[in-house]
PDB file of C-alpha atoms and ligand atoms in Angstrom:
ATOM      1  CA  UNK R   1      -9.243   4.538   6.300  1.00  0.00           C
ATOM      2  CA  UNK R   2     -11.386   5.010   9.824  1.00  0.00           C
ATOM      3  CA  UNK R   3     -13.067   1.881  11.872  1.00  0.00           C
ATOM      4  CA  UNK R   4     -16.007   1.829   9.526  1.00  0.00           C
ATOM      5  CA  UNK R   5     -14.072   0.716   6.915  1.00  0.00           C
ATOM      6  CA  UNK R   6     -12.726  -2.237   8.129  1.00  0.00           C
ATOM      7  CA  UNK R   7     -15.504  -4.885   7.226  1.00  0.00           C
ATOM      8  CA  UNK R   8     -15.056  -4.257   3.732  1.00  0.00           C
ATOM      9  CA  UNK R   9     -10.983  -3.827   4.193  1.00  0.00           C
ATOM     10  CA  UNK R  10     -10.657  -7.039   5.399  1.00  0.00           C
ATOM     11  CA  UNK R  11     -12.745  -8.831   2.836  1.00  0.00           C
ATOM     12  CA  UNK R  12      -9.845  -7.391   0.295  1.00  0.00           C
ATOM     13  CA  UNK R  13      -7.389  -8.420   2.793  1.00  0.00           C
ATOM     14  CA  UNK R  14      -8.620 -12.019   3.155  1.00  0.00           C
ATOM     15  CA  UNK R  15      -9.193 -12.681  -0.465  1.00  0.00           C
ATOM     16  CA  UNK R  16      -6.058 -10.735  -1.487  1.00  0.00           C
ATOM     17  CA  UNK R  17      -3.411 -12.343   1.179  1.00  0.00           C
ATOM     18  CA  UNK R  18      -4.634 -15.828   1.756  1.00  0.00           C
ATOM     19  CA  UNK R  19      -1.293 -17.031   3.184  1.00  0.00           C
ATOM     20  CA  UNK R  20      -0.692 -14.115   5.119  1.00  0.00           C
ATOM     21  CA  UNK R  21      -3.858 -11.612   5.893  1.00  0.00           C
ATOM     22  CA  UNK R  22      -3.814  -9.420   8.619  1.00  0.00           C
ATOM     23  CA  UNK R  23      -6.142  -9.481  11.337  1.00  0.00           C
ATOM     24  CA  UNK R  24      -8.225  -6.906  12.356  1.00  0.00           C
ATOM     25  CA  UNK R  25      -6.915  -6.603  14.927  1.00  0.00           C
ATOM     26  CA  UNK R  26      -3.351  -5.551  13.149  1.00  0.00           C
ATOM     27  CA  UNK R  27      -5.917  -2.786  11.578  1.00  0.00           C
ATOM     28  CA  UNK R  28      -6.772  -1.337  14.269  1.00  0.00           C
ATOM     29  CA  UNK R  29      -3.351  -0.844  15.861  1.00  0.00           C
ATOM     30  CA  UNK R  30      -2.154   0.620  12.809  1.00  0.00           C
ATOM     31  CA  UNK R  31      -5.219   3.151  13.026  1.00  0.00           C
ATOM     32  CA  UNK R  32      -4.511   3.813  16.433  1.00  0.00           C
ATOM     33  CA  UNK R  33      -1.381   5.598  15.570  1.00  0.00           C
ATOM     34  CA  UNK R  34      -3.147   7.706  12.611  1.00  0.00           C
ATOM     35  CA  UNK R  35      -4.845  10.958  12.408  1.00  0.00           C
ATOM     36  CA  UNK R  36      -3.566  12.493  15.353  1.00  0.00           C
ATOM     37  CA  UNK R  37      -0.509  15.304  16.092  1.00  0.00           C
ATOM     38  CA  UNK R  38       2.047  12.717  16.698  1.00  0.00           C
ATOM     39  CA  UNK R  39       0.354  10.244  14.056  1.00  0.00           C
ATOM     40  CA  UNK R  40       3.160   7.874  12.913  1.00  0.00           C
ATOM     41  CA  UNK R  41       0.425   6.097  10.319  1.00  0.00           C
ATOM     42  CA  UNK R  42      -1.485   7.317   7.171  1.00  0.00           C
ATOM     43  CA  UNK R  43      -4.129   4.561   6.082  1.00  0.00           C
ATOM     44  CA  UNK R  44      -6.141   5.474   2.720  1.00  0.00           C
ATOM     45  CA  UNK R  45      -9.050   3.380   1.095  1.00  0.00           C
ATOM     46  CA  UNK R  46     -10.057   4.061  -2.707  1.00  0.00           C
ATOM     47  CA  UNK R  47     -13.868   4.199  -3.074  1.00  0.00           C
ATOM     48  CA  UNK R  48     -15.483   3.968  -6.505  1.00  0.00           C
ATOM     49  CA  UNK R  49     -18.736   6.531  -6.528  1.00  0.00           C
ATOM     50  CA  UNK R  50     -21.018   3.956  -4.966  1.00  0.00           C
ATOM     51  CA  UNK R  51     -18.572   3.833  -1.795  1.00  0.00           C
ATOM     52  CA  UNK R  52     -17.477   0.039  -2.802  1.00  0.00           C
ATOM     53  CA  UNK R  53     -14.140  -0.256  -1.502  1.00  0.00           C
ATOM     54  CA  UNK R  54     -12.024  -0.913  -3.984  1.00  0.00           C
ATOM     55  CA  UNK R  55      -8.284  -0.327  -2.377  1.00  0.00           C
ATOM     56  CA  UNK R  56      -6.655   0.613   0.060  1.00  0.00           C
ATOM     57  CA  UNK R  57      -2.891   1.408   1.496  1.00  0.00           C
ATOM     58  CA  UNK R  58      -1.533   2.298   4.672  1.00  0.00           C
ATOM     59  CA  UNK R  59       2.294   3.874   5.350  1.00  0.00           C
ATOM     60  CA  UNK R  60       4.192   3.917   8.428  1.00  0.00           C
ATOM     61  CA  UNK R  61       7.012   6.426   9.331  1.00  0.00           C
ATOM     62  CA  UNK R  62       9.687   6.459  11.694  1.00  0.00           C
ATOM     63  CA  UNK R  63      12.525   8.960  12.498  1.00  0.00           C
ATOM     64  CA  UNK R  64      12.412   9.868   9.026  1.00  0.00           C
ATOM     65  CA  UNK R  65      12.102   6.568   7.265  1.00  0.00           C
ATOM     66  CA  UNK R  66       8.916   5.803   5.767  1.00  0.00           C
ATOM     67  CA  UNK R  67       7.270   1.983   5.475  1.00  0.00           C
ATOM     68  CA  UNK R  68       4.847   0.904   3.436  1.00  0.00           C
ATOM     69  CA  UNK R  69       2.886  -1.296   5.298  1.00  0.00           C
ATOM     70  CA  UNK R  70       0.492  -2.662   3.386  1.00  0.00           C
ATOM     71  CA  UNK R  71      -1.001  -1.624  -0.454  1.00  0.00           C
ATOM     72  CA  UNK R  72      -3.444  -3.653  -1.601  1.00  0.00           C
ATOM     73  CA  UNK R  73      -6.509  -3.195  -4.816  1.00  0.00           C
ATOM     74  CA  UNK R  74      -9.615  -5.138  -5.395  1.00  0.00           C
ATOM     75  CA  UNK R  75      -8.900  -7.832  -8.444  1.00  0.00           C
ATOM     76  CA  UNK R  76     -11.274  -6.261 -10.982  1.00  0.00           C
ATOM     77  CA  UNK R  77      -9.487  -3.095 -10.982  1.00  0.00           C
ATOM     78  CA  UNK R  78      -5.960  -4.421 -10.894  1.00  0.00           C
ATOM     79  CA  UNK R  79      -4.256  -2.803 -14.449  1.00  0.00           C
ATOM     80  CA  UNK R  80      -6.083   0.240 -13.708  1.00  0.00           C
ATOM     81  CA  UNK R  81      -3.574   2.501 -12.281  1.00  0.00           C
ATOM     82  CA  UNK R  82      -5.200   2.269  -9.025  1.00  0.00           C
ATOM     83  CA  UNK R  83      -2.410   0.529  -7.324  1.00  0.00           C
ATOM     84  CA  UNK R  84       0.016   3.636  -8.815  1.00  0.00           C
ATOM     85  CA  UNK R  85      -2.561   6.105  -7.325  1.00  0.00           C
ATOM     86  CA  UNK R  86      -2.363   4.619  -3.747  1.00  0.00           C
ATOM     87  CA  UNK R  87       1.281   4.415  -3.897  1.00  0.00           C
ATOM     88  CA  UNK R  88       1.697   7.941  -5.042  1.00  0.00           C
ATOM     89  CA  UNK R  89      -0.753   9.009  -2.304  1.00  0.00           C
ATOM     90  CA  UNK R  90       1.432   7.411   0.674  1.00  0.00           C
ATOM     91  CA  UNK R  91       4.681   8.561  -1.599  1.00  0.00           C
ATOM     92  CA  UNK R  92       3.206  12.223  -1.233  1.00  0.00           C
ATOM     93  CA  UNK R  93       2.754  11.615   2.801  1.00  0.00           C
ATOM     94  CA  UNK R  94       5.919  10.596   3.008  1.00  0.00           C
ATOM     95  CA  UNK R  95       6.786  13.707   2.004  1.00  0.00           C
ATOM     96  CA  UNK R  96       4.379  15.779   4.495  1.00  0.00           C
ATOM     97  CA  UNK R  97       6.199  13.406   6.796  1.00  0.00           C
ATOM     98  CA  UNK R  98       9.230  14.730   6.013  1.00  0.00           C
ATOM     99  CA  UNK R  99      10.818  10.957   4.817  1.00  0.00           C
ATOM    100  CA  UNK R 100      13.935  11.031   3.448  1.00  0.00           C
ATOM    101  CA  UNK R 101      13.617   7.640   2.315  1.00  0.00           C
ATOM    102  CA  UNK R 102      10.895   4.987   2.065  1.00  0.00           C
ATOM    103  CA  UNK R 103      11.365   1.033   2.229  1.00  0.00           C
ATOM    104  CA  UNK R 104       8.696  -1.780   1.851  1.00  0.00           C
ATOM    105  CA  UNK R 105       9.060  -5.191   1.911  1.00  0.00           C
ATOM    106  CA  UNK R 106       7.467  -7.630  -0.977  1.00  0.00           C
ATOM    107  CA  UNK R 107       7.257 -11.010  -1.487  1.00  0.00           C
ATOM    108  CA  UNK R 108      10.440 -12.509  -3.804  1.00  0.00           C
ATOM    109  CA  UNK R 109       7.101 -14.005  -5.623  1.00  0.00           C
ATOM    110  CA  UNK R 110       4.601 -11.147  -6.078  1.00  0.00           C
ATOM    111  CA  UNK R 111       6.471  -9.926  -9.212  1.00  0.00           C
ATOM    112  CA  UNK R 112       3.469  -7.677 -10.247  1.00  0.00           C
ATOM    113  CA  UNK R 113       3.781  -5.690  -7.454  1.00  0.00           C
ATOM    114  CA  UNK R 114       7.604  -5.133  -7.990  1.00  0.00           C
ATOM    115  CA  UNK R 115       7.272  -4.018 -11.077  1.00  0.00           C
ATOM    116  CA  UNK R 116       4.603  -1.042  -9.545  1.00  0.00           C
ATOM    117  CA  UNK R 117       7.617  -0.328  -6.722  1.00  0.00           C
ATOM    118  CA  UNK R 118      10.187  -0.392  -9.679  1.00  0.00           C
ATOM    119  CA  UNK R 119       8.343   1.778 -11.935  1.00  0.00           C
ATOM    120  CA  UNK R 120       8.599   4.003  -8.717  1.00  0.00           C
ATOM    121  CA  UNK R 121      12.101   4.496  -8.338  1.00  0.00           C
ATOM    122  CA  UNK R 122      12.008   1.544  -5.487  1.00  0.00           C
ATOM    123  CA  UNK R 123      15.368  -0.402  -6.091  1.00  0.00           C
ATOM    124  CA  UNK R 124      16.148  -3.736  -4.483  1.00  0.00           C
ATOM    125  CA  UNK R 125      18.302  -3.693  -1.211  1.00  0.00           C
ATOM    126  CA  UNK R 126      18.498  -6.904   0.116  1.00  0.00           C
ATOM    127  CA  UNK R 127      16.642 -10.153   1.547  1.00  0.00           C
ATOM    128  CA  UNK R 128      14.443 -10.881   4.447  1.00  0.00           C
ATOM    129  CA  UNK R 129      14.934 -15.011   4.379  1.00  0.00           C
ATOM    130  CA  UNK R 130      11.715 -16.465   6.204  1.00  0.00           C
ATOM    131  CA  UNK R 131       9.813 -12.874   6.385  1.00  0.00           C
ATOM    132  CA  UNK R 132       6.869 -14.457   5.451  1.00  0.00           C
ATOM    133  CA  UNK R 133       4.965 -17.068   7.690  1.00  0.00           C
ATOM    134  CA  UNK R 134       3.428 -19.998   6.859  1.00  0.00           C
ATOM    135  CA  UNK R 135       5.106 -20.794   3.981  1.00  0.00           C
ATOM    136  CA  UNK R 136       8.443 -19.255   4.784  1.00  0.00           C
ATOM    137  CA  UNK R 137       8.631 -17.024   2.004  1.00  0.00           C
ATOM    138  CA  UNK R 138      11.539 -14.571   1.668  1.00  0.00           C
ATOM    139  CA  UNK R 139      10.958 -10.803   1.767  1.00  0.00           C
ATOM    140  CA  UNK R 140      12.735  -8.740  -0.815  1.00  0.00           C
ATOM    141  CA  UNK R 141      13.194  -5.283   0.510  1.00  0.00           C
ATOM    142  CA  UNK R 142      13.133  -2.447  -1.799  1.00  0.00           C
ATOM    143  CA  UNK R 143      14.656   1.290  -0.901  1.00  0.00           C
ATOM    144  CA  UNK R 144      13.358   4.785  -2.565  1.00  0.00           C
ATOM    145  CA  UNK R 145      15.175   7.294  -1.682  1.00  0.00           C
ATOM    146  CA  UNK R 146      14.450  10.289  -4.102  1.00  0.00           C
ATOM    147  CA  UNK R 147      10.777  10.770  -3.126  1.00  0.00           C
ATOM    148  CA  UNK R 148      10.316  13.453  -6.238  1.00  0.00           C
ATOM    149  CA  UNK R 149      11.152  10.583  -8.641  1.00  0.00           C
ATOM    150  CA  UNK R 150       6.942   9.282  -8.831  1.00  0.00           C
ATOM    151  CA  UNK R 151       6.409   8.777 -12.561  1.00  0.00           C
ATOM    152  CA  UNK R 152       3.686  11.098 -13.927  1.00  0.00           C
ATOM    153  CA  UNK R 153       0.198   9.951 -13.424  1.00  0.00           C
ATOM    154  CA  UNK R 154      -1.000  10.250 -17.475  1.00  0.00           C
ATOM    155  CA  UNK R 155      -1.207   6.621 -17.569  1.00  0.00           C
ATOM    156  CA  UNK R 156      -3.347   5.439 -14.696  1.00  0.00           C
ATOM    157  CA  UNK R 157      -5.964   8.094 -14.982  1.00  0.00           C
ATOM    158  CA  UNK R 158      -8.392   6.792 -17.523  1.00  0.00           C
ATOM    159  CA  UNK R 159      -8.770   3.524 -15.559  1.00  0.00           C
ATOM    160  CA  UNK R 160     -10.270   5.768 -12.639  1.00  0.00           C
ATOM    161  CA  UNK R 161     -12.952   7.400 -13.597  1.00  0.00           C
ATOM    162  CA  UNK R 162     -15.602   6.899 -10.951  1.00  0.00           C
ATOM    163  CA  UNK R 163     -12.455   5.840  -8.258  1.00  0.00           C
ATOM    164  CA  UNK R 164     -12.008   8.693  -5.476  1.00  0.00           C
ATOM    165  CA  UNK R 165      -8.959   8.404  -3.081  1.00  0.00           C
ATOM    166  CA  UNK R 166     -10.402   9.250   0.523  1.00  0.00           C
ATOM    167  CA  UNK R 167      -8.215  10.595   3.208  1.00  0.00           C
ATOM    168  CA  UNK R 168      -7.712   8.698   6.026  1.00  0.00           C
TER     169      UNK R 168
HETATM  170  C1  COA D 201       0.104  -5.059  -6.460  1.00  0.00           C
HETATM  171  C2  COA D 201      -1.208  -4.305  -6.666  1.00  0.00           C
HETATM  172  C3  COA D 201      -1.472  -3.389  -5.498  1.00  0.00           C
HETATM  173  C4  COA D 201      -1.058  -3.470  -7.949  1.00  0.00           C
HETATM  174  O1  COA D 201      -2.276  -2.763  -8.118  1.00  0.00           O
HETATM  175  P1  COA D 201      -2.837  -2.360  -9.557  1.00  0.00           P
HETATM  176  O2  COA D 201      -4.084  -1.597  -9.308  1.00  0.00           O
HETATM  177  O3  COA D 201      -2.890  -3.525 -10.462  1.00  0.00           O
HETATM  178  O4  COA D 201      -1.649  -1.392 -10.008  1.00  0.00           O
HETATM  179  P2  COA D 201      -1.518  -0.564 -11.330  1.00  0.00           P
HETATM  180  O5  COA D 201      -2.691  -0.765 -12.219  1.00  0.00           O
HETATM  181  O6  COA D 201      -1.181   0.823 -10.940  1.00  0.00           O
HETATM  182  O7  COA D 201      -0.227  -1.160 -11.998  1.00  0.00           O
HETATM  183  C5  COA D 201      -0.163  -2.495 -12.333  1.00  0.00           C
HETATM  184  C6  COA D 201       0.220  -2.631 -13.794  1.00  0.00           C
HETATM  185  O8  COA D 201      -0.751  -2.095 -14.646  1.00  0.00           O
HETATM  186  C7  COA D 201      -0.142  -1.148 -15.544  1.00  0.00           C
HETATM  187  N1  COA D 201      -1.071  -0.077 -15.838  1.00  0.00           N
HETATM  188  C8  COA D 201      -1.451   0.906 -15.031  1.00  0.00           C
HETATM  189  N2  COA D 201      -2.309   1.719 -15.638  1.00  0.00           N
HETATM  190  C9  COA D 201      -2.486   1.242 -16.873  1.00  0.00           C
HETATM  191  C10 COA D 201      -3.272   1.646 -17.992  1.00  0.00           C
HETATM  192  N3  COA D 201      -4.055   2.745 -17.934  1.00  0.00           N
HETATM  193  N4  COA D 201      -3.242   0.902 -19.106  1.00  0.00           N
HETATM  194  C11 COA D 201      -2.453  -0.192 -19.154  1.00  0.00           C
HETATM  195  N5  COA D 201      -1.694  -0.632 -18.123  1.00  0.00           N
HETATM  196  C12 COA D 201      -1.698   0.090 -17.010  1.00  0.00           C
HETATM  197  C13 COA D 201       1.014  -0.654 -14.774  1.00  0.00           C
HETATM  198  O9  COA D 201       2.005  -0.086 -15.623  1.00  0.00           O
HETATM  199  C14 COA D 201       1.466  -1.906 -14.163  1.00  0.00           C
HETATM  200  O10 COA D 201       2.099  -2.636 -15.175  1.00  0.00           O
HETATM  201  P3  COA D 201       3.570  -3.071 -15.020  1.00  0.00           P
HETATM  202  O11 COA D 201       3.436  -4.256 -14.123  1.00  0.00           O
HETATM  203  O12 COA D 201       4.019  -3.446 -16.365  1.00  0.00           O
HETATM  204  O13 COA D 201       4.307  -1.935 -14.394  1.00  0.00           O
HETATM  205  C15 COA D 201      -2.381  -5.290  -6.880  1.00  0.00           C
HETATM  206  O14 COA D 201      -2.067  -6.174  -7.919  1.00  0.00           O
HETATM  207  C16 COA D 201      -2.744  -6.088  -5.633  1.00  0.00           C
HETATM  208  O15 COA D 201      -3.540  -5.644  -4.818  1.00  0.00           O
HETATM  209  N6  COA D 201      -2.185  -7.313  -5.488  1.00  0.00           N
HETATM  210  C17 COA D 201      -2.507  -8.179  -4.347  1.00  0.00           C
HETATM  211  C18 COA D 201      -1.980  -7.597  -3.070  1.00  0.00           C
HETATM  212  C19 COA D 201      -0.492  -7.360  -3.138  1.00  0.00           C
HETATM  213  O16 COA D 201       0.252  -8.191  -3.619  1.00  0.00           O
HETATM  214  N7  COA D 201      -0.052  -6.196  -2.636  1.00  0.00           N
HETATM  215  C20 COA D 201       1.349  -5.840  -2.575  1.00  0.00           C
HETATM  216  C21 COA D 201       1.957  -6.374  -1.329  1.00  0.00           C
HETATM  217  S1  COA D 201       3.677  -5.955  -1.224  1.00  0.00           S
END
């Protein structure tokens, strides 16, 4: 993900998180700390062959504990496998990272995207009560911590033909 990307990014975002978007502003701090030697942020955006932006993921990592910050795909391709391709993608920096363990936080709610985390390896580790304001909406954290357990990817690739993961 790189400045340019940010107009269509935060359509996603808006449409995507109505309760709780981030600003742009949150976007470009995150960038800020990416693609550099001491780079503590790796922000991807999927692009289908046109260069709609279609998804997009960002990870965080700390002192050897990874974060996924945000993962997020555009509503017509949701099913597709996309959502398993980002997450593998910031799974595999982790790794370049050298994470030896990588949380996330996700709404008690948003049971499709648990089920994506859980098919993962993520397993539940506890509560954040309130995480998520307005609408004070608990957080339930979620904990991988064998990064080689990704499920093989036979299953999402026929929904992305035409879908290229670019590098932030
Ligand atoms: C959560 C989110 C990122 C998931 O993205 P996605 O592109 O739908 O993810 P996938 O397609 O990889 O997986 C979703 C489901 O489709 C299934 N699937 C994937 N590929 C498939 C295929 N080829 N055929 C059939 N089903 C498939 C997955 O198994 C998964 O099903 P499951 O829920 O039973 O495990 C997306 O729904 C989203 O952007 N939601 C709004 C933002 C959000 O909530 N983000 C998470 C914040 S914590």
């Amino acid at each position: 993900m790189r400045w340019w990307d940010l107009d269509p990014v935060m359509e996603l975002e808006d449409s995507l998180f109505p309760d709780d978007a981030w600003s742009r502003g949150m976007f470009w701090s995150e960038l800020a700390d990416a693609r550099h030697p001491a780079a503590t942020r790796h922000y991807v955006v999927a692009e289908e062959t046109g260069g709609r932006v279609v998804g997009y993921a960002g990870l965080a990592a700390v002192a050897g504990t990874g974060d996924v910050q945000t993962i997020a795909t555009a509503r017509d391709q949701w099913g597709t496998g996309l959502g398993a391709r980002l997450l593998r993608e910031l799974l595999h920096q982790a790794t370049a990272f050298e994470c030896h363990e990588v949380l996330l936080e996700v709404r008690v709610d948003n049971v499709r995207a648990q089920r994506l985390y859980e098919r993962f390896g993520f397993e539940p580790i506890g509560f954040r009560r309130g995480y998520y304001q307005p609408g004070n909406v608990d957080a339930l954290v979620m904990r991988l911590a064998d990064l080689t357990a990704a499920p093989a990817d036979t299953r999402e690739t026929p929904g992305l033909q035409g879908t290229e993961t670019t590098h932030g």
